[in-house]
Amino acid sequence: MKMVLGIESSCDETAAALVTEDRWILAQAIASQDECHAPYGGVVPEIAARAHAERLTPLIARVLDEAGVALADCDAVAATAGPGLIGGVMVGLVTAKALAMAGDKPLLAINHLEGHALSPRLADPALQFPYALLLVSGGHCQLLRVEGAGRYRRFATTIDDALGEAFDKTAKILGLGFPGGPAVERLAAQGDPRAVPLPRPLRGSAEPHFSFAGLKSAVLRAHESGKFAPADIAASFQQAAIDCIADRTSRALETMDEVSALVVAGGVAANRGIRAMLEALAADHGLRFVAPPPALCTDNAAMIAWAGLERLAVGAPADPLDVSARPRWPLDPNAEPVRGAGVKA
Ligand code: KG4
Ligand code: ZN
C-alpha cells in the first residue's frame, strides 16, 4: 500500500498530510494564518512565508506522530511547487527536498492546481476521467477537462479577477473581514438577491471565459450609494456570481467532448448556493455532480499527497532535487492567453 507525505504552503495555510493509495487520510494538520493577515484585509506574502517557515516542521512532525508513521515508511514526499506566493512555496518545497534527501525518498513537485483538480477523486472513488472541472479559488477561476493525472485541457479562465477574489473584495467593501467568502455567504442568507441591480459580465459571450472586475466595481458603487442594506448587496452579489458561473459553465459544457461528471473544486466550492446551482446544471446536462467536502475544497495537504499518489499510479517520474518553485504554472501548457488586463495564470 503506497503512502505519500504531502506538504502545502502556497498561500496562507500551512499544511501536512499522510495519505494512502486506497484513499485513507492517515493524519493531516492545517495551520491557518487568517489572524496574521486579517489586519491587512488580504494575504501579505512576506508574513505568509515567515509563518510557513515557523510552523511547517512541527506540523509535519505532528502528522507523522499522529499516524504512528516514520518518514522511512513513506513512498514519496510531495509538495506544492507552484503556482502561488513564491516565498511560501519555497518554504514547503525546500522542506520537502530536505526530507526527500535525508530519507532517500522520491520528491514529487506538485502543481497546486492539480491538487485541487484531483481532490474530488480522493473523496469519491467512483469518479472517472475525463470530467469537467470548475476550479474556483482565491487565485483562480477556470473550466477544465480533466483527462488524467498531468492531462488537462483548459476551456476557460478569468480575464481579470478570480471568483474567490471577488467574494473577498465584496467582503472588504461591506466591512466583513478576511477571508470574505464564508462571511458573504452568511450575510447573503439574510438578504434579497433581487434587491440590487448588478451586472452579469460576459454572460452570453461565445467563449466561456469569466470576468468579475466589473461586478466588484458595481458592488462598490451600490454600497457607496447608501441605498441598499449590506445583506441585500451580499445576496445580490452572490446571485450575480451564481448566474455568471451557471452561464459560463453551461457554455463550456456545450463545447466539451464527453465527460463523466461535472465537478467543482477550490475554496469557493464550499459555497452552498454555488453547489446547488451546479448540481441543477449537471442534471440539465445529464451529468453526475461531484463536490468534495468543504475541508478538501479549501487549501490542504491531503490533496497534494493525493496528486502525488495519482502521479505514482501512472508511473510518472520523480522530480530532481533541484526542481524550481514556480510562481506561475498553468495546468494546460497549450491554453492560449486570454484578452484582458491582469490575466491570472
Ligand atoms: O482554494 P482556497 O482555499 O485558496 C486558494 O488557492 O486561493 O480558496 C480560498 C478562497 C477565498 O477567496 C475564500 O473567500 C473563498 O475561497 N471561499 C468562499 C467560501 N469559502 C471560501 N467563497 C464563497 N463562499 C464560501 N463559502
Ligand atoms: Zn488553492
mmCIF file of N, CA and C and ligand atoms in Angstrom, residues 8 10-11 112-113 116 135 137-140 266-267 297-300 303, ligand 2:
data_model
loop_
_atom_site.group_PDB
_atom_site.id
_atom_site.type_symbol
_atom_site.label_atom_id
_atom_site.label_comp_id
_atom_site.label_asym_id
_atom_site.label_seq_id
_atom_site.Cartn_x
_atom_site.Cartn_y
_atom_site.Cartn_z
ATOM 1 N N GLU A 8 1.771 21.520 1.877
ATOM 2 C CA GLU A 8 1.137 22.638 1.158
ATOM 3 C C GLU A 8 1.494 23.962 1.853
ATOM 4 N N SER A 10 1.349 27.240 -0.345
ATOM 5 C CA SER A 10 1.387 28.190 -1.462
ATOM 6 C C SER A 10 0.651 29.489 -1.190
ATOM 7 N N CYS A 11 -0.183 29.501 -0.148
ATOM 8 C CA CYS A 11 -0.905 30.755 0.131
ATOM 9 C C CYS A 11 -0.858 31.011 1.632
ATOM 10 N N HIS A 112 -0.134 23.028 -7.529
ATOM 11 C CA HIS A 112 -1.224 23.240 -6.571
ATOM 12 C C HIS A 112 -2.599 23.077 -7.235
ATOM 13 N N LEU A 113 -2.704 23.543 -8.473
ATOM 14 C CA LEU A 113 -3.982 23.437 -9.190
ATOM 15 C C LEU A 113 -4.323 21.983 -9.487
ATOM 16 N N HIS A 116 -5.968 20.621 -6.421
ATOM 17 C CA HIS A 116 -7.407 20.934 -6.417
ATOM 18 C C HIS A 116 -8.154 20.078 -7.446
ATOM 19 N N LEU A 135 -12.864 25.047 -11.385
ATOM 20 C CA LEU A 135 -11.887 25.265 -10.317
ATOM 21 C C LEU A 135 -11.988 26.714 -9.876
ATOM 22 N N SER A 137 -11.118 29.347 -6.828
ATOM 23 C CA SER A 137 -10.426 29.593 -5.567
ATOM 24 C C SER A 137 -10.124 31.076 -5.446
ATOM 25 N N GLY A 138 -9.286 31.422 -4.468
ATOM 26 C CA GLY A 138 -8.929 32.827 -4.280
ATOM 27 C C GLY A 138 -8.063 33.351 -5.414
ATOM 28 N N GLY A 139 -7.339 32.460 -6.074
ATOM 29 C CA GLY A 139 -6.424 32.905 -7.124
ATOM 30 C C GLY A 139 -6.822 32.477 -8.524
ATOM 31 N N HIS A 140 -7.828 31.595 -8.639
ATOM 32 C CA HIS A 140 -8.119 31.024 -9.950
ATOM 33 C C HIS A 140 -9.610 30.849 -10.197
ATOM 34 N N GLY A 266 -11.791 23.725 -5.261
ATOM 35 C CA GLY A 266 -11.246 25.035 -4.880
ATOM 36 C C GLY A 266 -12.070 25.625 -3.751
ATOM 37 N N GLY A 267 -11.515 26.609 -3.075
ATOM 38 C CA GLY A 267 -12.134 27.162 -1.865
ATOM 39 C C GLY A 267 -13.574 27.621 -2.045
ATOM 40 N N CYS A 297 -11.918 21.122 -0.195
ATOM 41 C CA CYS A 297 -12.013 22.168 -1.226
ATOM 42 C C CYS A 297 -11.053 23.307 -0.951
ATOM 43 N N THR A 298 -10.981 23.738 0.312
ATOM 44 C CA THR A 298 -10.038 24.807 0.643
ATOM 45 C C THR A 298 -8.637 24.188 0.696
ATOM 46 N N ASP A 299 -7.626 25.060 0.724
ATOM 47 C CA ASP A 299 -6.251 24.557 0.622
ATOM 48 C C ASP A 299 -5.939 23.563 1.732
ATOM 49 N N ASN A 300 -5.332 22.449 1.347
ATOM 50 C CA ASN A 300 -4.990 21.395 2.302
ATOM 51 C C ASN A 300 -3.862 20.563 1.721
ATOM 52 N N MET A 303 -4.760 16.878 -0.512
ATOM 53 C CA MET A 303 -4.905 16.901 -1.975
ATOM 54 C C MET A 303 -3.541 16.882 -2.663
HETATM 55 ZN ZN ZN B 2 -5.897 26.625 -3.575
#
